[in-house]
Tab-separated table of C-alpha atoms in Angstrom:
chain	number	residue	atom	x	y	z
A	6	MET	CA	30.598	92.851	16.520
A	7	ARG	CA	27.886	93.252	13.890
A	8	SER	CA	30.473	92.772	11.159
A	9	GLU	CA	28.978	91.214	8.051
A	10	SER	CA	32.433	90.422	6.730
A	11	GLY	CA	32.904	87.393	8.911
A	12	ASP	CA	35.581	89.126	10.951
A	13	SER	CA	35.130	90.480	14.484
A	14	GLY	CA	37.524	93.325	13.779
A	15	SER	CA	40.208	91.701	15.904
A	16	GLY	CA	41.218	89.123	13.318
A	17	THR	CA	39.050	86.380	14.798
A	18	PRO	CA	36.519	85.138	12.230
A	19	THR	CA	32.822	85.374	13.057
A	20	ALA	CA	29.740	83.507	11.968
A	21	ALA	CA	26.015	83.991	12.405
A	22	LEU	CA	24.762	81.879	15.289
A	23	LYS	CA	22.155	80.398	12.954
A	24	THR	CA	24.970	78.694	11.016
A	25	LEU	CA	26.517	77.268	14.194
A	26	ALA	CA	23.349	75.877	15.776
A	27	THR	CA	21.204	72.859	15.079
A	28	LYS	CA	18.350	74.155	17.192
A	29	ILE	CA	17.262	77.490	18.627
A	30	ARG	CA	13.896	77.670	20.323
A	31	SER	CA	12.062	78.506	23.518
A	32	GLY	CA	9.262	76.659	25.282
A	33	ALA	CA	6.111	77.565	27.153
A	34	THR	CA	4.514	77.586	30.572
A	35	PRO	CA	2.407	74.440	31.091
A	36	ARG	CA	-1.339	74.951	31.257
A	37	GLY	CA	-2.387	75.967	34.737
A	38	GLY	CA	0.822	77.914	35.365
A	39	SER	CA	2.702	77.670	38.616
A	40	SER	CA	-0.296	76.228	40.449
A	41	SER	CA	0.013	73.110	38.287
A	42	TYR	CA	3.660	72.430	39.180
A	43	LEU	CA	4.460	69.353	41.230
A	44	GLY	CA	5.351	69.803	44.893
A	45	ARG	CA	8.345	67.522	44.482
A	46	ARG	CA	10.367	66.222	41.601
A	47	ASP	CA	9.075	63.196	39.735
A	48	ARG	CA	11.203	63.281	36.572
A	49	TYR	CA	11.006	66.521	34.638
A	50	THR	CA	12.025	70.009	35.717
A	51	LEU	CA	11.047	73.292	34.070
A	52	VAL	CA	13.853	75.813	33.590
A	53	ARG	CA	12.734	79.424	33.976
A	54	SER	CA	14.639	82.680	33.646
A	55	GLN	CA	15.227	82.859	37.409
A	56	ASN	CA	17.313	79.668	37.143
A	57	VAL	CA	19.652	81.088	34.483
A	58	LEU	CA	22.490	83.216	35.852
A	59	ASP	CA	25.578	84.466	34.062
A	60	HIS	CA	28.122	81.614	33.947
A	61	ALA	CA	26.038	79.631	36.475
A	62	PHE	CA	22.744	77.860	37.024
A	63	THR	CA	20.733	78.032	40.230
A	64	GLU	CA	18.212	75.414	41.271
A	65	GLU	CA	16.482	77.917	43.549
A	66	GLY	CA	12.898	78.125	42.305
A	67	LEU	CA	13.376	75.282	39.818
A	68	ALA	CA	9.868	74.013	38.958
A	69	ASN	CA	8.892	70.361	38.738
A	70	ILE	CA	6.410	69.238	36.088
A	71	SER	CA	4.680	65.980	35.217
A	72	ASP	CA	5.488	63.758	32.249
A	73	SER	CA	2.230	64.803	30.596
A	74	GLN	CA	3.104	68.502	30.999
A	75	ALA	CA	6.546	67.812	29.537
A	76	SER	CA	4.960	66.011	26.589
A	77	GLU	CA	3.027	69.192	25.792
A	78	LEU	CA	6.380	71.005	25.539
A	79	GLU	CA	7.678	68.700	22.831
A	80	GLY	CA	10.638	70.295	21.126
A	81	ALA	CA	11.549	72.365	24.179
A	82	GLU	CA	13.239	69.490	26.002
A	83	LEU	CA	16.841	70.127	26.922
A	84	GLN	CA	19.838	67.948	26.200
A	85	PRO	CA	23.300	67.902	27.818
A	86	ASP	CA	25.477	70.840	26.706
A	87	ASP	CA	22.532	72.974	25.572
A	88	VAL	CA	23.199	76.692	26.091
A	89	LEU	CA	20.483	78.681	27.902
A	90	LEU	CA	19.770	82.354	27.181
A	91	ASN	CA	17.150	84.532	28.884
A	92	ILE	CA	15.270	86.299	26.110
A	93	THR	CA	12.989	88.468	28.244
A	94	GLY	CA	13.362	90.168	31.593
A	95	ASP	CA	14.357	93.336	33.362
A	96	GLY	CA	17.763	94.967	33.436
A	97	THR	CA	19.014	92.233	35.758
A	98	THR	CA	17.625	88.982	34.352
A	99	PHE	CA	17.567	89.740	30.618
A	100	GLY	CA	20.380	88.221	28.554
A	101	ARG	CA	21.776	85.954	31.270
A	102	SER	CA	23.350	82.800	29.892
A	103	CYS	CA	24.862	79.503	31.055
A	104	LEU	CA	25.066	75.823	30.213
A	105	VAL	CA	22.292	73.547	31.435
A	106	PRO	CA	23.650	71.252	34.177
A	107	THR	CA	22.976	67.564	33.587
A	108	ARG	CA	21.702	67.169	37.159
A	109	VAL	CA	18.446	68.957	36.301
A	110	LEU	CA	17.720	66.820	33.208
A	111	PRO	CA	15.267	65.740	31.927
A	112	ALA	CA	14.010	69.300	31.666
A	113	CYS	CA	12.143	71.723	29.412
A	114	VAL	CA	12.386	75.496	29.059
A	115	ASN	CA	9.558	77.989	29.322
A	116	GLN	CA	8.882	80.887	26.964
A	117	HIS	CA	11.391	83.211	28.631
A	118	VAL	CA	14.423	80.997	28.031
A	119	MET	CA	15.918	80.065	24.663
A	120	LEU	CA	17.736	76.770	24.260
A	121	ILE	CA	20.636	76.851	21.823
A	122	ARG	CA	21.929	73.505	20.605
A	123	LEU	CA	25.169	73.695	18.685
A	124	ASN	CA	26.863	71.847	15.876
A	125	ARG	CA	29.791	70.573	17.957
A	126	GLU	CA	31.992	70.438	14.871
A	127	ARG	CA	31.800	74.223	14.613
A	128	CYS	CA	31.206	75.673	18.081
A	129	HIS	CA	31.925	74.475	21.618
A	130	PRO	CA	28.930	74.978	23.990
A	131	GLY	CA	31.129	76.092	26.884
A	132	PHE	CA	32.787	78.652	24.630
A	133	LEU	CA	29.457	80.079	23.438
A	134	ALA	CA	28.072	80.237	26.991
A	135	ALA	CA	31.216	82.046	28.162
A	136	TRP	CA	31.016	84.519	25.256
A	137	LEU	CA	27.298	85.218	25.730
A	138	ALA	CA	27.797	86.064	29.416
A	139	LEU	CA	30.593	88.596	28.861
A	140	PRO	CA	29.631	92.201	29.711
A	141	GLU	CA	30.381	93.467	26.178
A	142	THR	CA	28.315	90.656	24.631
A	143	LYS	CA	25.425	91.507	26.939
A	144	ALA	CA	25.609	95.096	25.712
A	145	TYR	CA	25.535	93.717	22.139
A	146	ILE	CA	22.466	91.602	22.982
A	147	GLU	CA	20.849	94.634	24.616
A	148	SER	CA	21.253	96.534	21.316
A	149	PHE	CA	18.660	94.237	19.715
A	150	ASN	CA	16.046	95.139	22.337
A	151	ALA	CA	13.369	97.528	21.138
A	152	GLY	CA	13.466	99.460	24.430
A	153	GLY	CA	11.456	99.723	27.603
A	154	SER	CA	12.084	98.438	31.074
A	155	ARG	CA	10.856	94.957	30.088
A	156	ARG	CA	13.410	93.739	27.593
A	157	ALA	CA	12.873	91.117	24.878
A	158	ILE	CA	14.587	89.686	21.827
A	159	THR	CA	13.366	87.241	19.198
A	160	LYS	CA	14.646	84.004	17.732
A	161	GLY	CA	15.526	85.968	14.602
A	162	HIS	CA	17.722	88.328	16.601
A	163	ILE	CA	19.546	85.415	18.191
A	164	GLU	CA	20.062	83.665	14.868
A	165	SER	CA	21.740	86.819	13.572
A	166	PHE	CA	24.228	87.104	16.452
A	167	GLN	CA	27.742	87.339	15.006
A	168	VAL	CA	29.789	84.956	17.119
A	169	PRO	CA	33.610	84.983	17.108
A	170	ILE	CA	34.776	81.501	16.209
A	171	PRO	CA	38.456	80.799	16.777
A	172	ASP	CA	39.739	77.321	15.970
A	173	LEU	CA	37.667	74.642	17.706
A	174	SER	CA	40.607	73.478	19.836
A	175	VAL	CA	41.092	77.071	21.010
A	176	GLN	CA	37.379	77.314	21.795
A	177	GLN	CA	37.663	74.211	23.958
A	178	ARG	CA	40.653	75.540	25.902
A	179	ILE	CA	38.887	78.867	26.468
A	180	ALA	CA	35.773	77.010	27.631
A	181	GLU	CA	37.854	74.972	30.080
A	182	PHE	CA	39.607	78.101	31.365
A	183	SER	CA	36.264	79.828	31.947
A	184	ALA	CA	34.805	76.725	33.609
A	185	ALA	CA	37.785	76.491	35.978
A	186	ILE	CA	37.188	80.059	37.182
A	187	ASN	CA	33.442	79.509	37.433
A	188	ASP	CA	33.956	76.348	39.477
A	189	ARG	CA	36.196	78.257	41.883
A	190	ILE	CA	33.610	81.018	42.238
A	191	ASP	CA	30.858	78.450	42.759
A	192	LEU	CA	32.862	76.743	45.511
A	193	LEU	CA	33.413	80.037	47.317
A	194	ARG	CA	29.704	80.812	47.177
A	195	GLN	CA	28.724	77.345	48.352
A	196	THR	CA	31.027	77.880	51.321
A	197	ASN	CA	29.363	81.226	51.966
A	198	ALA	CA	25.919	79.642	51.940
A	199	THR	CA	27.136	77.202	54.585
A	200	LEU	CA	28.652	79.980	56.708
A	201	GLU	CA	25.425	81.989	56.595
A	202	SER	CA	23.327	78.933	57.434
A	203	ILE	CA	25.480	78.292	60.526
A	204	ALA	CA	24.892	81.829	61.797
A	205	GLN	CA	21.210	81.572	60.903
A	206	ALA	CA	20.858	78.326	62.850
A	207	LEU	CA	22.556	79.892	65.876
A	208	PHE	CA	20.181	82.876	65.781
A	209	LYS	CA	17.166	80.567	65.561
A	210	SER	CA	18.390	78.427	68.442
A	211	TRP	CA	19.079	81.367	70.771
A	212	PHE	CA	16.411	83.920	69.840
A	213	ILE	CA	13.505	82.026	68.290
A	214	ASP	CA	13.477	78.519	69.779
A	215	PHE	CA	15.216	79.647	73.023
A	216	ASP	CA	17.058	76.311	73.174
A	217	PRO	CA	19.495	77.333	75.958
A	218	VAL	CA	16.633	78.571	78.169
A	219	ARG	CA	14.515	75.540	77.394
A	220	ALA	CA	17.399	73.236	78.326
A	221	LYS	CA	17.841	75.003	81.650
A	222	THR	CA	14.128	74.788	82.484
A	223	GLU	CA	14.385	71.048	81.896
A	224	GLY	CA	17.444	70.720	84.125
A	225	ARG	CA	19.845	70.126	81.227
A	226	GLU	CA	22.999	71.970	80.297
A	227	PRO	CA	22.600	74.016	77.080
A	228	GLU	CA	24.324	72.308	74.174
A	229	GLY	CA	27.092	73.735	72.038
A	230	MET	CA	28.302	76.467	74.398
A	231	ASP	CA	30.720	76.912	77.267
A	232	ALA	CA	29.644	77.497	80.867
A	233	ALA	CA	30.224	81.249	80.688
A	234	THR	CA	27.923	81.601	77.680
A	235	ALA	CA	25.311	79.292	79.205
A	236	ALA	CA	25.281	81.473	82.326
A	237	LEU	CA	24.012	84.402	80.212
A	238	PHE	CA	20.660	82.670	79.683
A	239	PRO	CA	17.908	82.493	82.352
A	240	ALA	CA	16.238	79.265	83.433
A	241	GLU	CA	12.666	80.587	83.250
A	242	PHE	CA	10.160	82.000	80.782
A	243	GLU	CA	7.636	84.774	81.223
A	244	GLU	CA	4.682	86.092	79.259
A	245	SER	CA	5.024	88.988	76.821
A	246	VAL	CA	3.151	90.478	73.854
A	247	LEU	CA	5.158	88.045	71.727
A	248	GLY	CA	4.200	85.058	73.888
A	249	LEU	CA	6.603	83.266	76.222
A	250	ILE	CA	10.079	84.813	76.235
A	251	PRO	CA	13.103	84.250	78.496
A	252	LYS	CA	12.635	85.908	81.886
A	253	GLY	CA	14.268	89.329	82.034
A	254	TRP	CA	14.232	89.865	78.280
A	255	SER	CA	11.920	92.579	76.979
A	256	VAL	CA	9.926	93.565	73.896
A	257	GLN	CA	10.205	97.014	72.347
A	258	PRO	CA	9.393	98.635	68.989
A	259	ILE	CA	12.197	97.955	66.503
A	260	GLY	CA	12.423	101.689	65.856
A	261	GLU	CA	13.587	102.204	69.464
A	262	LEU	CA	16.267	99.519	69.173
A	263	ALA	CA	17.886	100.619	65.917
A	264	GLU	CA	18.065	103.899	64.040
A	265	ALA	CA	16.256	103.453	60.719
A	266	VAL	CA	16.868	105.949	57.917
A	267	GLY	CA	15.982	106.287	54.238
A	268	GLY	CA	17.628	107.867	51.230
A	269	SER	CA	16.913	109.578	47.939
A	270	THR	CA	17.974	109.911	44.315
A	271	PRO	CA	19.658	113.123	43.172
A	272	ASP	CA	18.276	114.509	39.888
A	273	THR	CA	19.501	112.029	37.279
A	274	LYS	CA	19.348	114.720	34.579
A	275	ASN	CA	21.859	116.884	36.426
A	276	ALA	CA	25.325	115.572	35.574
A	277	ALA	CA	26.856	117.604	38.406
A	278	PHE	CA	25.247	115.203	40.888
A	279	TRP	CA	26.873	112.173	39.262
A	280	GLU	CA	30.240	113.383	37.956
A	281	PRO	CA	32.865	113.026	39.207
A	282	ALA	CA	31.610	109.691	40.544
A	283	LEU	CA	33.129	109.676	44.028
A	284	HIS	CA	30.782	108.015	46.510
A	285	HIS	CA	29.022	104.652	46.323
A	286	TRP	CA	25.251	105.043	45.875
A	287	THR	CA	22.950	102.047	45.896
A	288	SER	CA	19.438	101.163	44.813
A	289	PRO	CA	17.791	97.769	45.449
A	290	LYS	CA	18.855	96.783	41.924
A	291	ASP	CA	22.348	96.264	43.370
A	292	LEU	CA	20.942	93.525	45.608
A	293	SER	CA	18.892	91.829	42.894
A	294	GLY	CA	20.663	88.577	42.124
A	295	ALA	CA	23.229	89.188	44.865
A	296	THR	CA	25.161	86.048	45.721
A	297	ALA	CA	26.168	87.040	49.253
A	298	PRO	CA	24.518	89.084	52.037
A	299	VAL	CA	27.249	91.728	51.929
A	300	LEU	CA	27.523	94.824	49.720
A	301	LEU	CA	31.015	95.285	48.262
A	302	ASP	CA	30.308	97.574	45.318
A	303	THR	CA	27.538	99.549	43.618
A	304	GLU	CA	26.597	100.077	40.007
A	305	ARG	CA	26.472	103.877	40.370
A	306	LYS	CA	28.297	106.532	42.334
A	307	VAL	CA	27.383	110.135	43.112
A	308	SER	CA	29.492	113.256	43.211
A	309	LYS	CA	30.078	115.394	46.296
A	310	ALA	CA	27.205	117.638	45.121
A	311	GLY	CA	24.994	114.592	44.619
A	312	LEU	CA	25.778	113.268	48.085
A	313	ALA	CA	24.791	116.632	49.559
A	314	LYS	CA	21.273	116.078	48.140
A	315	ILE	CA	20.796	112.909	50.202
A	316	SER	CA	19.767	113.807	53.752
A	317	SER	CA	21.051	110.559	55.287
A	318	GLY	CA	24.455	111.152	53.691
A	319	LEU	CA	27.124	108.501	53.497
A	320	LEU	CA	26.180	105.564	55.726
A	321	PRO	CA	28.962	103.770	57.598
A	322	VAL	CA	30.353	100.293	56.971
A	323	SER	CA	28.263	97.551	58.653
A	324	THR	CA	24.926	99.270	58.050
A	325	LEU	CA	22.082	96.841	57.355
A	326	LEU	CA	20.149	97.607	54.177
A	327	MET	CA	16.618	96.307	53.618
A	328	SER	CA	14.812	97.041	50.361
A	329	SER	CA	11.485	98.616	51.245
A	330	ARG	CA	9.837	98.245	47.829
A	331	ALA	CA	10.033	96.582	44.419
A	332	PRO	CA	10.501	94.127	46.054
A	333	ILE	CA	10.456	94.307	49.838
A	334	GLY	CA	13.019	92.196	51.620
A	335	TYR	CA	16.432	92.259	49.966
A	336	LEU	CA	18.930	92.321	52.839
A	337	SER	CA	22.614	93.173	52.845
A	338	VAL	CA	25.251	94.306	55.324
A	339	THR	CA	27.428	97.038	53.830
A	340	ARG	CA	31.185	96.589	53.648
A	341	ILE	CA	31.698	100.011	52.070
A	342	PRO	CA	30.534	103.512	53.023
A	343	VAL	CA	27.446	104.047	50.882
A	344	ALA	CA	24.581	106.450	50.191
A	345	ILE	CA	21.153	104.967	49.499
A	346	ASN	CA	18.117	105.749	47.402
A	347	GLN	CA	14.484	105.871	48.518
A	348	GLY	CA	14.011	102.112	48.036
A	349	TYR	CA	15.678	101.202	51.317
A	350	ILE	CA	15.238	101.241	55.043
A	351	ALA	CA	18.777	101.336	56.442
A	352	MET	CA	19.534	100.274	60.029
A	353	LEU	CA	22.649	101.921	61.396
A	354	PRO	CA	25.292	100.528	63.752
A	355	GLY	CA	25.225	101.868	67.304
A	356	GLY	CA	21.726	100.868	68.376
A	357	GLN	CA	20.813	98.362	71.060
A	358	LEU	CA	20.468	95.729	68.327
A	359	PRO	CA	23.489	95.688	65.983
A	360	PRO	CA	23.128	95.153	62.207
A	361	LEU	CA	24.324	91.535	62.234
A	362	TYR	CA	21.622	90.638	64.775
A	363	LEU	CA	19.089	92.702	62.790
A	364	TYR	CA	19.981	90.879	59.572
A	365	PHE	CA	18.711	87.617	61.009
A	366	TRP	CA	15.850	89.330	62.862
A	367	CYS	CA	14.609	90.781	59.556
A	368	GLN	CA	14.894	87.381	57.881
A	369	ALA	CA	12.866	85.763	60.656
A	370	ASN	CA	10.228	88.513	60.698
A	371	MET	CA	9.924	89.252	56.965
A	372	ASP	CA	6.308	88.110	56.773
A	373	ALA	CA	5.389	90.556	59.561
A	374	ILE	CA	7.356	93.328	57.832
A	375	LYS	CA	5.637	92.701	54.490
A	376	GLY	CA	2.313	92.522	56.295
A	377	ARG	CA	2.629	96.223	57.164
A	378	ALA	CA	3.312	97.266	53.569
A	379	ASN	CA	0.794	98.997	51.367
A	380	GLY	CA	0.618	100.674	47.977
A	381	SER	CA	-1.357	100.797	44.742
A	382	THR	CA	1.373	100.537	42.079
A	383	PHE	CA	3.712	98.380	44.170
A	384	MET	CA	3.846	97.350	47.791
A	385	GLU	CA	6.104	99.408	50.072
A	386	ILE	CA	6.922	99.377	53.775
A	387	SER	CA	7.495	102.900	55.069
A	388	LYS	CA	9.784	103.739	57.983
A	389	LYS	CA	6.668	104.914	59.863
A	390	ALA	CA	5.068	101.489	59.434
A	391	PHE	CA	8.327	99.640	60.148
A	392	ARG	CA	9.367	101.303	63.381
A	393	PRO	CA	6.473	100.084	65.613
A	394	ILE	CA	7.048	96.372	64.841
A	395	PRO	CA	7.643	94.674	68.212
A	396	ALA	CA	11.058	93.081	68.588
A	397	LEU	CA	12.633	90.969	71.281
A	398	LEU	CA	15.435	92.671	73.207
A	399	PRO	CA	17.776	90.152	74.861
A	400	PRO	CA	20.358	91.351	77.421
A	401	SER	CA	23.260	93.148	75.771
A	402	LYS	CA	25.780	90.477	76.788
A	403	VAL	CA	23.753	87.793	75.002
A	404	VAL	CA	23.518	89.935	71.875
A	405	GLU	CA	27.244	90.725	72.048
A	406	GLN	CA	28.096	87.033	72.358
A	407	PHE	CA	25.950	86.208	69.317
A	408	VAL	CA	27.463	89.018	67.239
A	409	GLU	CA	30.985	87.944	68.200
A	410	LEU	CA	30.297	84.445	66.851
A	411	ALA	CA	28.379	85.645	63.782
A	412	LYS	CA	31.041	88.233	62.935
A	413	VAL	CA	33.708	85.546	62.542
A	414	LEU	CA	31.468	83.776	60.028
A	415	PHE	CA	30.555	86.988	58.188
A	416	ASP	CA	34.172	88.156	58.032
A	417	ARG	CA	35.140	84.908	56.325
A	418	LEU	CA	32.065	85.140	54.095
A	419	THR	CA	33.063	88.666	53.097
A	420	GLU	CA	36.598	87.619	52.163
A	421	ASN	CA	35.224	84.730	50.097
A	422	GLU	CA	32.878	87.086	48.275
A	423	ARG	CA	35.702	89.553	47.641
A	424	GLN	CA	37.736	86.748	46.082
A	425	ALA	CA	34.763	85.595	43.987
A	426	TYR	CA	34.212	89.183	42.863
A	427	SER	CA	37.868	89.549	41.886
A	428	LEU	CA	37.847	86.254	39.994
A	429	ALA	CA	34.721	87.265	38.081
A	430	ASN	CA	36.338	90.574	37.112
A	431	LEU	CA	39.514	88.766	36.053
A	432	ARG	CA	37.491	86.302	33.952
A	433	ASP	CA	35.600	89.125	32.250
A	434	ALA	CA	38.869	90.950	31.532
A	435	LEU	CA	40.780	87.943	30.200
A	436	LEU	CA	38.170	86.132	28.113
A	437	PRO	CA	37.719	88.874	25.470
A	438	ARG	CA	41.478	89.036	24.986
A	439	LEU	CA	41.699	85.251	24.725
A	440	ILE	CA	38.853	85.147	22.208
A	441	SER	CA	40.405	87.906	20.113
A	442	GLY	CA	43.794	86.194	20.163
A	443	LYS	CA	45.453	89.138	21.939
A	444	LEU	CA	46.323	86.946	24.930
A	445	ARG	CA	47.735	83.431	24.993
A	446	LEU	CA	46.257	80.865	27.355
A	447	PRO	CA	49.498	80.285	29.360
A	448	GLU	CA	49.637	84.011	30.110
A	449	ALA	CA	45.980	83.998	31.199
A	450	GLN	CA	46.569	80.975	33.420
A	451	ALA	CA	49.554	82.693	35.010
A	452	GLN	CA	47.398	85.710	35.853
A	453	LEU	CA	44.755	83.407	37.323
A	454	GLU	CA	47.326	81.632	39.483
A	455	ASP	CA	48.591	84.994	40.725
A	456	ALA	CA	45.043	85.954	41.687
A	457	LEU	CA	44.547	82.710	43.595
A	458	ALA	CA	47.925	82.868	45.366
C-alpha cells in the first residue's frame, strides 16, 4: 500500500492523500478544558476522539462549546462531508474514522481528531471514510506510529497516505454500498438500545422504585402487569440497612448471592499457551467500545495448555462479566464459553441472583462498586472488596418473573448483535475486493442480500 508508483499492486491507481485533499488539520481543546463546556447545546459542538467510531459517529459524550470558544478554533470548524480520523489514542480508539454527520454541525474538532476535506472531483468522502476504517487500512495507519501504548500520527503521515482511487463513479457506488450496510447496522443497534432500555426501566420500577409495592400500599393495582405477577409483590414496606424495602425481602452481601470469580493471563511469551487457539479468552479491551451488552467473540484465544493455567477455567454461557480495573464498570453477558483475565470479576449462573438481574444491579450500584476500589497506578475493585456490598434479595419468584421478561428482550438483542456483527464482517471482506476491482458491485450486492435474507 506504500507503493510510490501510483499503483496499489492490484491494478487500482493510488495517490497521496495530500493531492486529494483541500484541507487536513486538527483543532484544540478550548481554554479551561472540559470544565468550560456548556451544559447544553447552544450552537457549536466539539468533536472528540470518543465520538469517532469506525464507520459511525456517536453523540455520546459530545461536548457543547460557546461561539467565542469556537471562534478560537478558527480553521478547525467542520463542514458537511468532512472525514474524521482519530490521530491519537490507545489500541481501541486510535485510527478510527467516519464521516461527520450534519446533525452535529456547526462543530469543531479537538487536537486528537483530524478533519480531512477532499477535492470532490478526485475523491468521494464516503469512499475515503470506508477505506480508512477497513482493518487492513488501520494496520497500514498503525505502521506510521512510532510505538508505545499511546499511539499518534502526524499531519505529514496522513498527507503521505497512499489512497486507492478507482474511477470517481466507482468510488461513489462503493461509498453508497458501504453506507447501506452501515445504516443497517446502525438500525440494529438503535433497536438494541431500545430493548435494553425497556429491561432497564422494568428493573428500576420493580427493584429500585418499588412501583408495584407502592401502588398496593396506596390501594391501587400495579400497572403494566397481570394479576398473577402483581400477587408476587407485598403491600407493605419495612426498614432495612438499605432503607425501606418491600416486606419479606431481605438484604445480603452480594458475594453470598452470586459466585464471583476472577481470571488470569497465561505467559504471553510462551506460544504453547496460545497456539493452537482453541478457547475464547477475554480481557476488558474486548468490551471497550462494545456496542451491545453481550459478548459474542474475543480478540484472543488460548490453547488447552493456556486454559489449564487459568484457575477459573472456561466460564459458561450467560456469565456476567464486570471489568474490575482500567476502567472499572464494563459489563457484558457472555454468549460464548470464555476464559477471563485478571481484569474481571465474573458472576456465574446458578446463584440466588442470576446474571441478567445482576447486570442491571451492577449498573444501578456502579457508584457504590467504584467507591470500594483502590490503587496507586489505577483504581481496581478486588473480589474481596466487592463481595460484602449489600444487595437486595427479592423472593425467587419475583426474580424469576423479571428474568423471564428480560431474557426475551436480551435474546432478541443478541440476535440483532449477531446480525450486525455478521454484516460488519461481510462489509470488511467485500470492500477491499470492490476497491481492488476483484469484485463487481452486483456480485457484492447479491452477497449482501443473501446475508439479510
